[in-house]
Each structure stands twice: as C-alpha cells, then as structure tokens.
Amino acid sequence: LWILIMTEDYTKRKIIYYSLAIFFDDGINITMENIAKDLGISKKTLYKYFKNKADLLNSVIDEFINSISELIENTLKSNPDSFVAICDFFSKFANTFAVKLNRKFFSDLQKKEPEIWKKINDFRIKKFNYYIPLILKEGIKNKYIRDDINPDIILLMYIASIQNILNPDVLSVSYFSAKEAVEQILTTLFYGICTEKGKKKFRLHFKKIKEEINEI
C-alpha cells in the first residue's frame, strides 16, 4: 500500500512539474491530451489526478507560489539582517524563478483564467503587506532606511508598481522587459528611501542582483 501511495504521489508531481515547465514556456494552450502524450501516460491517468486543465493549472500555480514562499522564508531565516535578506531574495528570485517567467503564460492566465490570475495577484499583495512593513521598520531602526518616510505610503507604492507595471497587459505593449521593470522598481523605490549607509549596502548587494537579472 505504501509503495502504491508513493508511486501515485510521484506520478502526480511529475505531471505538475512537467506542466509548470510547458505552461511557462509556451502558455496554456497545450491540450490535456498532448500533456498525457508527452509524459507517456494515458488520458485516463491524467484525469485521475486532475479533473480538467483548470484544476491542473491551479496545482501548478500552487506549486509555484509555495516555492516562492519557501524561498522568502529560508532567505530571511538564513540572514538575521532583513535589509540584506531582501536583497538576497531578489537575487535568488531572479536566478531561480524569473528565468521561468513567460509573458505569454501570465497573459493567457489573466485573459482565460482570471480566478487563477487573481490567486497570483492576491499572493503578491499578501506577501508585500506582511514583509515590507517589517523590512522598513528594521531598516529604519538600523539606519539603512530614512526615518522621514511614511511606511504605509511606501507599501502602497510597491504594491501599485507591481500591479501596474509587472502586468501582462502593460508588458505586452511596452518596449521594456520584465527584468528592466524589476530593476527600475528596485533602484527607484528601494534605493531611493535609503540613507547613505543603506545606499552603500544596497549598492553592494544590488550589483549581484543586477548581474543575475541581466543573465535572464
């Protein structure tokens, strides 16, 4: 029985990881039939685990979101200085996840699966609402961030930037890429609120971030 459970879990995760790769590369137009064929399994087996493509998409997004959550948590746990940790997070995100991000995939989600797109957007807002105030508070305490800023306004600026710039509709008609948008948001909204002490530390870590973003 245990071997059967392990085998079923392996098959399900294999489907999720393959679908994540193919969705991120080519968008969500691939059929369930083609996914089953590519994996060498029957459609019956595929539908045993996922009742339709929307169900599969939800599982893929859950896997993606959980991976990002783990990266955030592990980065903050491994670095007691949250100011440095957030720089390291963006560096790791660029190197580990941003290379997978495909404009067409998110555009497809936004237009064809709005509820799944909403899940991604809600996740981004939730994480920003939780982590940014903590980082700003500690940054001010350690004199990395200016004490004359209003954290609530800065938080809203970050959220607005992510929602309105890193948005499939905006990126699809813009001359700039997602990596350029990330770089500008970081340098303008993060670097701009730093003290001289914070700017020095930020430049040191952002150099690594920029190099890894530019490798995408």
JSON list of C-alpha atoms in Angstrom, two decimals:
[
{"chain": "A", "resi": 1, "resn": "LEU", "atom": "CA", "xyz": [0.00, 0.00, 0.00]},
{"chain": "A", "resi": 2, "resn": "TRP", "atom": "CA", "xyz": [2.80, 2.44, 0.91]},
{"chain": "A", "resi": 3, "resn": "ILE", "atom": "CA", "xyz": [4.59, 1.72, -2.38]},
{"chain": "A", "resi": 4, "resn": "LEU", "atom": "CA", "xyz": [1.32, 2.38, -4.25]},
{"chain": "A", "resi": 5, "resn": "ILE", "atom": "CA", "xyz": [0.88, 5.73, -2.46]},
{"chain": "A", "resi": 6, "resn": "MET", "atom": "CA", "xyz": [4.48, 6.70, -3.22]},
{"chain": "A", "resi": 7, "resn": "THR", "atom": "CA", "xyz": [4.04, 5.78, -6.88]},
{"chain": "A", "resi": 8, "resn": "GLU", "atom": "CA", "xyz": [0.82, 7.80, -7.18]},
{"chain": "A", "resi": 9, "resn": "ASP", "atom": "CA", "xyz": [2.41, 10.81, -5.48]},
{"chain": "A", "resi": 10, "resn": "TYR", "atom": "CA", "xyz": [5.41, 10.60, -7.83]},
{"chain": "A", "resi": 11, "resn": "THR", "atom": "CA", "xyz": [3.13, 10.44, -10.90]},
{"chain": "A", "resi": 12, "resn": "LYS", "atom": "CA", "xyz": [1.10, 13.43, -9.74]},
{"chain": "A", "resi": 13, "resn": "ARG", "atom": "CA", "xyz": [4.18, 15.54, -9.03]},
{"chain": "A", "resi": 14, "resn": "LYS", "atom": "CA", "xyz": [5.72, 14.53, -12.35]},
{"chain": "A", "resi": 15, "resn": "ILE", "atom": "CA", "xyz": [2.61, 15.84, -14.10]},
{"chain": "A", "resi": 16, "resn": "ILE", "atom": "CA", "xyz": [2.73, 19.10, -12.12]},
{"chain": "A", "resi": 17, "resn": "TYR", "atom": "CA", "xyz": [6.42, 19.77, -12.75]},
{"chain": "A", "resi": 18, "resn": "TYR", "atom": "CA", "xyz": [6.18, 18.97, -16.45]},
{"chain": "A", "resi": 19, "resn": "SER", "atom": "CA", "xyz": [3.08, 21.14, -16.83]},
{"chain": "A", "resi": 20, "resn": "LEU", "atom": "CA", "xyz": [4.76, 24.00, -14.97]},
{"chain": "A", "resi": 21, "resn": "ALA", "atom": "CA", "xyz": [7.66, 23.89, -17.43]},
{"chain": "A", "resi": 22, "resn": "ILE", "atom": "CA", "xyz": [5.49, 23.65, -20.55]},
{"chain": "A", "resi": 23, "resn": "PHE", "atom": "CA", "xyz": [2.99, 26.30, -19.40]},
{"chain": "A", "resi": 24, "resn": "PHE", "atom": "CA", "xyz": [5.76, 28.74, -18.51]},
{"chain": "A", "resi": 25, "resn": "ASP", "atom": "CA", "xyz": [7.49, 28.17, -21.84]},
{"chain": "A", "resi": 26, "resn": "ASP", "atom": "CA", "xyz": [4.52, 28.14, -24.23]},
{"chain": "A", "resi": 27, "resn": "GLY", "atom": "CA", "xyz": [1.45, 29.45, -22.43]},
{"chain": "A", "resi": 28, "resn": "ILE", "atom": "CA", "xyz": [-1.63, 27.43, -21.53]},
{"chain": "A", "resi": 29, "resn": "ASN", "atom": "CA", "xyz": [-2.91, 26.46, -24.97]},
{"chain": "A", "resi": 30, "resn": "ILE", "atom": "CA", "xyz": [-1.48, 22.93, -24.83]},
{"chain": "A", "resi": 31, "resn": "THR", "atom": "CA", "xyz": [-4.21, 20.30, -24.51]},
{"chain": "A", "resi": 32, "resn": "MET", "atom": "CA", "xyz": [-4.54, 17.71, -21.75]},
{"chain": "A", "resi": 33, "resn": "GLU", "atom": "CA", "xyz": [-4.22, 15.07, -24.47]},
{"chain": "A", "resi": 34, "resn": "ASN", "atom": "CA", "xyz": [-0.82, 16.43, -25.54]},
{"chain": "A", "resi": 35, "resn": "ILE", "atom": "CA", "xyz": [0.36, 16.64, -21.93]},
{"chain": "A", "resi": 36, "resn": "ALA", "atom": "CA", "xyz": [-0.52, 12.98, -21.41]},
{"chain": "A", "resi": 37, "resn": "LYS", "atom": "CA", "xyz": [1.18, 12.04, -24.68]},
{"chain": "A", "resi": 38, "resn": "ASP", "atom": "CA", "xyz": [4.36, 13.97, -23.80]},
{"chain": "A", "resi": 39, "resn": "LEU", "atom": "CA", "xyz": [4.52, 12.25, -20.42]},
{"chain": "A", "resi": 40, "resn": "GLY", "atom": "CA", "xyz": [3.86, 8.82, -21.84]},
{"chain": "A", "resi": 41, "resn": "ILE", "atom": "CA", "xyz": [0.73, 8.29, -19.78]},
{"chain": "A", "resi": 42, "resn": "SER", "atom": "CA", "xyz": [-2.90, 7.75, -20.74]},
{"chain": "A", "resi": 43, "resn": "LYS", "atom": "CA", "xyz": [-5.50, 10.50, -20.64]},
{"chain": "A", "resi": 44, "resn": "LYS", "atom": "CA", "xyz": [-7.33, 8.35, -18.10]},
{"chain": "A", "resi": 45, "resn": "THR", "atom": "CA", "xyz": [-4.31, 8.51, -15.79]},
{"chain": "A", "resi": 46, "resn": "LEU", "atom": "CA", "xyz": [-4.02, 12.28, -16.22]},
{"chain": "A", "resi": 47, "resn": "TYR", "atom": "CA", "xyz": [-7.70, 12.81, -15.44]},
{"chain": "A", "resi": 48, "resn": "LYS", "atom": "CA", "xyz": [-7.36, 10.55, -12.41]},
{"chain": "A", "resi": 49, "resn": "TYR", "atom": "CA", "xyz": [-5.30, 13.29, -10.77]},
{"chain": "A", "resi": 50, "resn": "PHE", "atom": "CA", "xyz": [-6.76, 16.42, -12.41]},
{"chain": "A", "resi": 51, "resn": "LYS", "atom": "CA", "xyz": [-10.37, 16.71, -13.48]},
{"chain": "A", "resi": 52, "resn": "ASN", "atom": "CA", "xyz": [-9.61, 19.35, -16.15]},
{"chain": "A", "resi": 53, "resn": "LYS", "atom": "CA", "xyz": [-6.91, 21.79, -17.26]},
{"chain": "A", "resi": 54, "resn": "ALA", "atom": "CA", "xyz": [-8.08, 24.49, -14.84]},
{"chain": "A", "resi": 55, "resn": "ASP", "atom": "CA", "xyz": [-7.58, 22.01, -11.99]},
{"chain": "A", "resi": 56, "resn": "LEU", "atom": "CA", "xyz": [-4.08, 21.26, -13.28]},
{"chain": "A", "resi": 57, "resn": "LEU", "atom": "CA", "xyz": [-3.31, 24.97, -13.67]},
{"chain": "A", "resi": 58, "resn": "ASN", "atom": "CA", "xyz": [-4.35, 25.58, -10.07]},
{"chain": "A", "resi": 59, "resn": "SER", "atom": "CA", "xyz": [-1.96, 22.87, -8.88]},
{"chain": "A", "resi": 60, "resn": "VAL", "atom": "CA", "xyz": [0.86, 24.31, -10.98]},
{"chain": "A", "resi": 61, "resn": "ILE", "atom": "CA", "xyz": [0.29, 27.80, -9.55]},
{"chain": "A", "resi": 62, "resn": "ASP", "atom": "CA", "xyz": [0.10, 26.40, -6.01]},
{"chain": "A", "resi": 63, "resn": "GLU", "atom": "CA", "xyz": [3.47, 24.71, -6.56]},
{"chain": "A", "resi": 64, "resn": "PHE", "atom": "CA", "xyz": [4.97, 27.96, -7.92]},
{"chain": "A", "resi": 65, "resn": "ILE", "atom": "CA", "xyz": [3.58, 30.04, -5.04]},
{"chain": "A", "resi": 66, "resn": "ASN", "atom": "CA", "xyz": [4.74, 27.54, -2.42]},
{"chain": "A", "resi": 67, "resn": "SER", "atom": "CA", "xyz": [8.24, 27.54, -3.90]},
{"chain": "A", "resi": 68, "resn": "ILE", "atom": "CA", "xyz": [8.43, 31.34, -3.71]},
{"chain": "A", "resi": 69, "resn": "SER", "atom": "CA", "xyz": [7.11, 31.30, -0.13]},
{"chain": "A", "resi": 70, "resn": "GLU", "atom": "CA", "xyz": [9.78, 28.80, 0.87]},
{"chain": "A", "resi": 71, "resn": "LEU", "atom": "CA", "xyz": [12.46, 30.93, -0.79]},
{"chain": "A", "resi": 72, "resn": "ILE", "atom": "CA", "xyz": [11.32, 34.02, 1.14]},
{"chain": "A", "resi": 73, "resn": "GLU", "atom": "CA", "xyz": [11.17, 32.15, 4.46]},
{"chain": "A", "resi": 74, "resn": "ASN", "atom": "CA", "xyz": [14.53, 30.42, 4.00]},
{"chain": "A", "resi": 75, "resn": "THR", "atom": "CA", "xyz": [16.26, 33.63, 2.90]},
{"chain": "A", "resi": 76, "resn": "LEU", "atom": "CA", "xyz": [15.01, 35.55, 5.93]},
{"chain": "A", "resi": 77, "resn": "LYS", "atom": "CA", "xyz": [15.84, 32.71, 8.33]},
{"chain": "A", "resi": 78, "resn": "SER", "atom": "CA", "xyz": [19.37, 32.36, 7.00]},
{"chain": "A", "resi": 79, "resn": "ASN", "atom": "CA", "xyz": [20.11, 36.09, 7.27]},
{"chain": "A", "resi": 80, "resn": "PRO", "atom": "CA", "xyz": [19.36, 37.99, 10.50]},
{"chain": "A", "resi": 81, "resn": "ASP", "atom": "CA", "xyz": [19.62, 41.33, 8.66]},
{"chain": "A", "resi": 82, "resn": "SER", "atom": "CA", "xyz": [16.30, 41.66, 6.79]},
{"chain": "A", "resi": 83, "resn": "PHE", "atom": "CA", "xyz": [17.69, 44.52, 4.65]},
{"chain": "A", "resi": 84, "resn": "VAL", "atom": "CA", "xyz": [20.36, 42.20, 3.25]},
{"chain": "A", "resi": 85, "resn": "ALA", "atom": "CA", "xyz": [17.91, 39.29, 3.17]},
{"chain": "A", "resi": 86, "resn": "ILE", "atom": "CA", "xyz": [15.50, 41.11, 0.86]},
{"chain": "A", "resi": 87, "resn": "CYS", "atom": "CA", "xyz": [18.39, 41.94, -1.49]},
{"chain": "A", "resi": 88, "resn": "ASP", "atom": "CA", "xyz": [19.42, 38.29, -1.45]},
{"chain": "A", "resi": 89, "resn": "PHE", "atom": "CA", "xyz": [15.83, 37.22, -2.07]},
{"chain": "A", "resi": 90, "resn": "PHE", "atom": "CA", "xyz": [15.54, 39.31, -5.22]},
{"chain": "A", "resi": 91, "resn": "SER", "atom": "CA", "xyz": [18.88, 37.93, -6.39]},
{"chain": "A", "resi": 92, "resn": "LYS", "atom": "CA", "xyz": [17.77, 34.33, -5.83]},
{"chain": "A", "resi": 93, "resn": "PHE", "atom": "CA", "xyz": [14.35, 35.02, -7.30]},
{"chain": "A", "resi": 94, "resn": "ALA", "atom": "CA", "xyz": [15.92, 36.40, -10.47]},
{"chain": "A", "resi": 95, "resn": "ASN", "atom": "CA", "xyz": [18.27, 33.47, -10.77]},
{"chain": "A", "resi": 96, "resn": "THR", "atom": "CA", "xyz": [15.84, 30.69, -9.79]},
{"chain": "A", "resi": 97, "resn": "PHE", "atom": "CA", "xyz": [12.35, 31.79, -10.83]},
{"chain": "A", "resi": 98, "resn": "ALA", "atom": "CA", "xyz": [12.44, 34.80, -13.12]},
{"chain": "A", "resi": 99, "resn": "VAL", "atom": "CA", "xyz": [14.15, 32.75, -15.82]},
{"chain": "A", "resi": 100, "resn": "LYS", "atom": "CA", "xyz": [10.97, 30.67, -15.94]},
{"chain": "A", "resi": 101, "resn": "LEU", "atom": "CA", "xyz": [8.55, 33.56, -16.20]},
{"chain": "A", "resi": 102, "resn": "ASN", "atom": "CA", "xyz": [6.95, 33.85, -19.60]},
{"chain": "A", "resi": 103, "resn": "ARG", "atom": "CA", "xyz": [4.92, 36.88, -20.62]},
{"chain": "A", "resi": 104, "resn": "LYS", "atom": "CA", "xyz": [2.52, 34.75, -22.67]},
{"chain": "A", "resi": 105, "resn": "PHE", "atom": "CA", "xyz": [1.78, 32.41, -19.76]},
{"chain": "A", "resi": 106, "resn": "PHE", "atom": "CA", "xyz": [0.66, 35.20, -17.45]},
{"chain": "A", "resi": 107, "resn": "SER", "atom": "CA", "xyz": [-1.18, 36.97, -20.27]},
{"chain": "A", "resi": 108, "resn": "ASP", "atom": "CA", "xyz": [-3.05, 33.73, -21.01]},
{"chain": "A", "resi": 109, "resn": "LEU", "atom": "CA", "xyz": [-3.92, 33.32, -17.34]},
{"chain": "A", "resi": 110, "resn": "GLN", "atom": "CA", "xyz": [-5.17, 36.87, -16.99]},
{"chain": "A", "resi": 111, "resn": "LYS", "atom": "CA", "xyz": [-7.43, 36.58, -20.03]},
{"chain": "A", "resi": 112, "resn": "LYS", "atom": "CA", "xyz": [-8.55, 32.95, -19.89]},
{"chain": "A", "resi": 113, "resn": "GLU", "atom": "CA", "xyz": [-8.32, 32.01, -16.21]},
{"chain": "A", "resi": 114, "resn": "PRO", "atom": "CA", "xyz": [-8.98, 35.24, -14.24]},
{"chain": "A", "resi": 115, "resn": "GLU", "atom": "CA", "xyz": [-9.59, 33.40, -10.97]},
{"chain": "A", "resi": 116, "resn": "ILE", "atom": "CA", "xyz": [-6.16, 31.76, -11.14]},
{"chain": "A", "resi": 117, "resn": "TRP", "atom": "CA", "xyz": [-4.57, 35.10, -12.06]},
{"chain": "A", "resi": 118, "resn": "LYS", "atom": "CA", "xyz": [-6.34, 36.61, -9.03]},
{"chain": "A", "resi": 119, "resn": "LYS", "atom": "CA", "xyz": [-4.72, 33.94, -6.84]},
{"chain": "A", "resi": 120, "resn": "ILE", "atom": "CA", "xyz": [-1.27, 35.08, -8.01]},
{"chain": "A", "resi": 121, "resn": "ASN", "atom": "CA", "xyz": [-2.09, 38.74, -7.51]},
{"chain": "A", "resi": 122, "resn": "ASP", "atom": "CA", "xyz": [-3.56, 38.13, -4.04]},
{"chain": "A", "resi": 123, "resn": "PHE", "atom": "CA", "xyz": [-0.42, 36.19, -3.10]},
{"chain": "A", "resi": 124, "resn": "ARG", "atom": "CA", "xyz": [1.82, 39.10, -4.18]},
{"chain": "A", "resi": 125, "resn": "ILE", "atom": "CA", "xyz": [-0.22, 41.62, -2.19]},
{"chain": "A", "resi": 126, "resn": "LYS", "atom": "CA", "xyz": [-0.37, 39.38, 0.89]},
{"chain": "A", "resi": 127, "resn": "LYS", "atom": "CA", "xyz": [3.41, 38.89, 0.93]},
{"chain": "A", "resi": 128, "resn": "PHE", "atom": "CA", "xyz": [4.10, 42.59, 0.38]},
{"chain": "A", "resi": 129, "resn": "ASN", "atom": "CA", "xyz": [1.66, 43.55, 3.15]},
{"chain": "A", "resi": 130, "resn": "TYR", "atom": "CA", "xyz": [3.40, 41.18, 5.55]},
{"chain": "A", "resi": 131, "resn": "TYR", "atom": "CA", "xyz": [7.10, 41.55, 4.77]},
{"chain": "A", "resi": 132, "resn": "ILE", "atom": "CA", "xyz": [7.59, 45.12, 3.55]},
{"chain": "A", "resi": 133, "resn": "PRO", "atom": "CA", "xyz": [6.48, 46.81, 6.82]},
{"chain": "A", "resi": 134, "resn": "LEU", "atom": "CA", "xyz": [8.81, 44.51, 8.81]},
{"chain": "A", "resi": 135, "resn": "ILE", "atom": "CA", "xyz": [11.74, 45.26, 6.50]},
{"chain": "A", "resi": 136, "resn": "LEU", "atom": "CA", "xyz": [11.05, 49.01, 6.56]},
{"chain": "A", "resi": 137, "resn": "LYS", "atom": "CA", "xyz": [10.76, 49.04, 10.37]},
{"chain": "A", "resi": 138, "resn": "GLU", "atom": "CA", "xyz": [14.02, 47.15, 10.85]},
{"chain": "A", "resi": 139, "resn": "GLY", "atom": "CA", "xyz": [15.73, 49.20, 8.15]},
{"chain": "A", "resi": 140, "resn": "ILE", "atom": "CA", "xyz": [14.80, 52.44, 9.90]},
{"chain": "A", "resi": 141, "resn": "LYS", "atom": "CA", "xyz": [15.99, 51.01, 13.23]},
{"chain": "A", "resi": 142, "resn": "ASN", "atom": "CA", "xyz": [19.37, 50.06, 11.74]},
{"chain": "A", "resi": 143, "resn": "LYS", "atom": "CA", "xyz": [19.63, 53.40, 9.94]},
{"chain": "A", "resi": 144, "resn": "TYR", "atom": "CA", "xyz": [19.59, 51.79, 6.47]},
{"chain": "A", "resi": 145, "resn": "ILE", "atom": "CA", "xyz": [16.30, 53.50, 5.61]},
{"chain": "A", "resi": 146, "resn": "ARG", "atom": "CA", "xyz": [15.41, 57.14, 6.18]},
{"chain": "A", "resi": 147, "resn": "ASP", "atom": "CA", "xyz": [13.27, 57.82, 9.22]},
{"chain": "A", "resi": 148, "resn": "ASP", "atom": "CA", "xyz": [11.28, 60.55, 7.47]},
{"chain": "A", "resi": 149, "resn": "ILE", "atom": "CA", "xyz": [9.45, 58.15, 5.12]},
{"chain": "A", "resi": 150, "resn": "ASN", "atom": "CA", "xyz": [5.88, 57.01, 5.69]},
{"chain": "A", "resi": 151, "resn": "PRO", "atom": "CA", "xyz": [5.95, 53.18, 5.62]},
{"chain": "A", "resi": 152, "resn": "ASP", "atom": "CA", "xyz": [2.25, 52.96, 4.71]},
{"chain": "A", "resi": 153, "resn": "ILE", "atom": "CA", "xyz": [2.73, 55.14, 1.63]},
{"chain": "A", "resi": 154, "resn": "ILE", "atom": "CA", "xyz": [5.88, 53.22, 0.59]},
{"chain": "A", "resi": 155, "resn": "LEU", "atom": "CA", "xyz": [3.97, 49.94, 0.89]},
{"chain": "A", "resi": 156, "resn": "LEU", "atom": "CA", "xyz": [1.21, 51.25, -1.37]},
{"chain": "A", "resi": 157, "resn": "MET", "atom": "CA", "xyz": [3.82, 52.44, -3.88]},
{"chain": "A", "resi": 158, "resn": "TYR", "atom": "CA", "xyz": [5.38, 48.98, -4.04]},
{"chain": "A", "resi": 159, "resn": "ILE", "atom": "CA", "xyz": [2.02, 47.26, -4.49]},
{"chain": "A", "resi": 160, "resn": "ALA", "atom": "CA", "xyz": [0.92, 49.75, -7.16]},
{"chain": "A", "resi": 161, "resn": "SER", "atom": "CA", "xyz": [4.20, 49.28, -9.02]},
{"chain": "A", "resi": 162, "resn": "ILE", "atom": "CA", "xyz": [3.94, 45.50, -9.02]},
{"chain": "A", "resi": 163, "resn": "GLN", "atom": "CA", "xyz": [0.27, 45.51, -10.06]},
{"chain": "A", "resi": 164, "resn": "ASN", "atom": "CA", "xyz": [0.52, 48.18, -12.73]},
{"chain": "A", "resi": 165, "resn": "ILE", "atom": "CA", "xyz": [3.98, 47.61, -14.21]},
{"chain": "A", "resi": 166, "resn": "LEU", "atom": "CA", "xyz": [4.62, 43.88, -13.81]},
{"chain": "A", "resi": 167, "resn": "ASN", "atom": "CA", "xyz": [1.31, 43.26, -15.51]},
{"chain": "A", "resi": 168, "resn": "PRO", "atom": "CA", "xyz": [0.89, 41.19, -18.71]},
{"chain": "A", "resi": 169, "resn": "ASP", "atom": "CA", "xyz": [-1.25, 43.84, -20.42]},
{"chain": "A", "resi": 170, "resn": "VAL", "atom": "CA", "xyz": [1.32, 46.55, -19.72]},
{"chain": "A", "resi": 171, "resn": "LEU", "atom": "CA", "xyz": [4.37, 44.46, -20.61]},
{"chain": "A", "resi": 172, "resn": "SER", "atom": "CA", "xyz": [2.79, 43.25, -23.86]},
{"chain": "A", "resi": 173, "resn": "VAL", "atom": "CA", "xyz": [2.60, 46.80, -25.26]},
{"chain": "A", "resi": 174, "resn": "SER", "atom": "CA", "xyz": [5.77, 48.22, -23.65]},
{"chain": "A", "resi": 175, "resn": "TYR", "atom": "CA", "xyz": [9.27, 48.47, -25.07]},
{"chain": "A", "resi": 176, "resn": "PHE", "atom": "CA", "xyz": [10.81, 47.45, -21.75]},
{"chain": "A", "resi": 177, "resn": "SER", "atom": "CA", "xyz": [11.12, 43.89, -20.49]},
{"chain": "A", "resi": 178, "resn": "ALA", "atom": "CA", "xyz": [10.06, 42.40, -17.16]},
{"chain": "A", "resi": 179, "resn": "LYS", "atom": "CA", "xyz": [13.69, 42.30, -16.00]},
{"chain": "A", "resi": 180, "resn": "GLU", "atom": "CA", "xyz": [14.11, 46.01, -16.76]},
{"chain": "A", "resi": 181, "resn": "ALA", "atom": "CA", "xyz": [10.90, 46.74, -14.84]},
{"chain": "A", "resi": 182, "resn": "VAL", "atom": "CA", "xyz": [12.15, 44.80, -11.82]},
{"chain": "A", "resi": 183, "resn": "GLU", "atom": "CA", "xyz": [15.48, 46.63, -11.91]},
{"chain": "A", "resi": 184, "resn": "GLN", "atom": "CA", "xyz": [13.84, 50.06, -12.09]},
{"chain": "A", "resi": 185, "resn": "ILE", "atom": "CA", "xyz": [11.35, 49.31, -9.32]},
{"chain": "A", "resi": 186, "resn": "LEU", "atom": "CA", "xyz": [14.16, 48.16, -7.05]},
{"chain": "A", "resi": 187, "resn": "THR", "atom": "CA", "xyz": [16.54, 51.02, -7.74]},
{"chain": "A", "resi": 188, "resn": "THR", "atom": "CA", "xyz": [13.89, 53.73, -7.63]},
{"chain": "A", "resi": 189, "resn": "LEU", "atom": "CA", "xyz": [11.62, 52.64, -4.81]},
{"chain": "A", "resi": 190, "resn": "PHE", "atom": "CA", "xyz": [14.11, 50.80, -2.60]},
{"chain": "A", "resi": 191, "resn": "TYR", "atom": "CA", "xyz": [17.37, 52.64, -3.14]},
{"chain": "A", "resi": 192, "resn": "GLY", "atom": "CA", "xyz": [15.51, 55.96, -3.07]},
{"chain": "A", "resi": 193, "resn": "ILE", "atom": "CA", "xyz": [14.41, 55.54, 0.55]},
{"chain": "A", "resi": 194, "resn": "CYS", "atom": "CA", "xyz": [17.85, 54.50, 1.83]},
{"chain": "A", "resi": 195, "resn": "THR", "atom": "CA", "xyz": [20.18, 56.56, 3.99]},
{"chain": "A", "resi": 196, "resn": "GLU", "atom": "CA", "xyz": [23.80, 56.93, 2.83]},
{"chain": "A", "resi": 197, "resn": "LYS", "atom": "CA", "xyz": [24.64, 53.90, 4.99]},
{"chain": "A", "resi": 198, "resn": "GLY", "atom": "CA", "xyz": [21.81, 51.95, 3.38]},
{"chain": "A", "resi": 199, "resn": "LYS", "atom": "CA", "xyz": [22.74, 53.04, -0.15]},
{"chain": "A", "resi": 200, "resn": "LYS", "atom": "CA", "xyz": [26.27, 51.76, 0.33]},
{"chain": "A", "resi": 201, "resn": "LYS", "atom": "CA", "xyz": [25.00, 48.37, 1.50]},
{"chain": "A", "resi": 202, "resn": "PHE", "atom": "CA", "xyz": [22.33, 48.30, -1.22]},
{"chain": "A", "resi": 203, "resn": "ARG", "atom": "CA", "xyz": [24.86, 49.05, -4.00]},
{"chain": "A", "resi": 204, "resn": "LEU", "atom": "CA", "xyz": [27.00, 46.16, -2.80]},
{"chain": "A", "resi": 205, "resn": "HIS", "atom": "CA", "xyz": [24.13, 43.67, -2.93]},
{"chain": "A", "resi": 206, "resn": "PHE", "atom": "CA", "xyz": [22.27, 45.14, -5.91]},
{"chain": "A", "resi": 207, "resn": "LYS", "atom": "CA", "xyz": [25.35, 44.69, -8.08]},
{"chain": "A", "resi": 208, "resn": "LYS", "atom": "CA", "xyz": [24.87, 40.95, -7.68]},
{"chain": "A", "resi": 209, "resn": "ILE", "atom": "CA", "xyz": [21.11, 41.25, -8.26]},
{"chain": "A", "resi": 210, "resn": "LYS", "atom": "CA", "xyz": [21.60, 43.27, -11.45]},
{"chain": "A", "resi": 211, "resn": "GLU", "atom": "CA", "xyz": [24.13, 40.81, -12.81]},
{"chain": "A", "resi": 212, "resn": "GLU", "atom": "CA", "xyz": [21.79, 37.90, -12.23]},
{"chain": "A", "resi": 213, "resn": "ILE", "atom": "CA", "xyz": [18.77, 39.74, -13.64]},
{"chain": "A", "resi": 214, "resn": "ASN", "atom": "CA", "xyz": [20.78, 40.61, -16.76]},
{"chain": "A", "resi": 215, "resn": "GLU", "atom": "CA", "xyz": [21.57, 36.91, -17.25]},
{"chain": "A", "resi": 216, "resn": "ILE", "atom": "CA", "xyz": [17.87, 36.19, -17.77]}
]
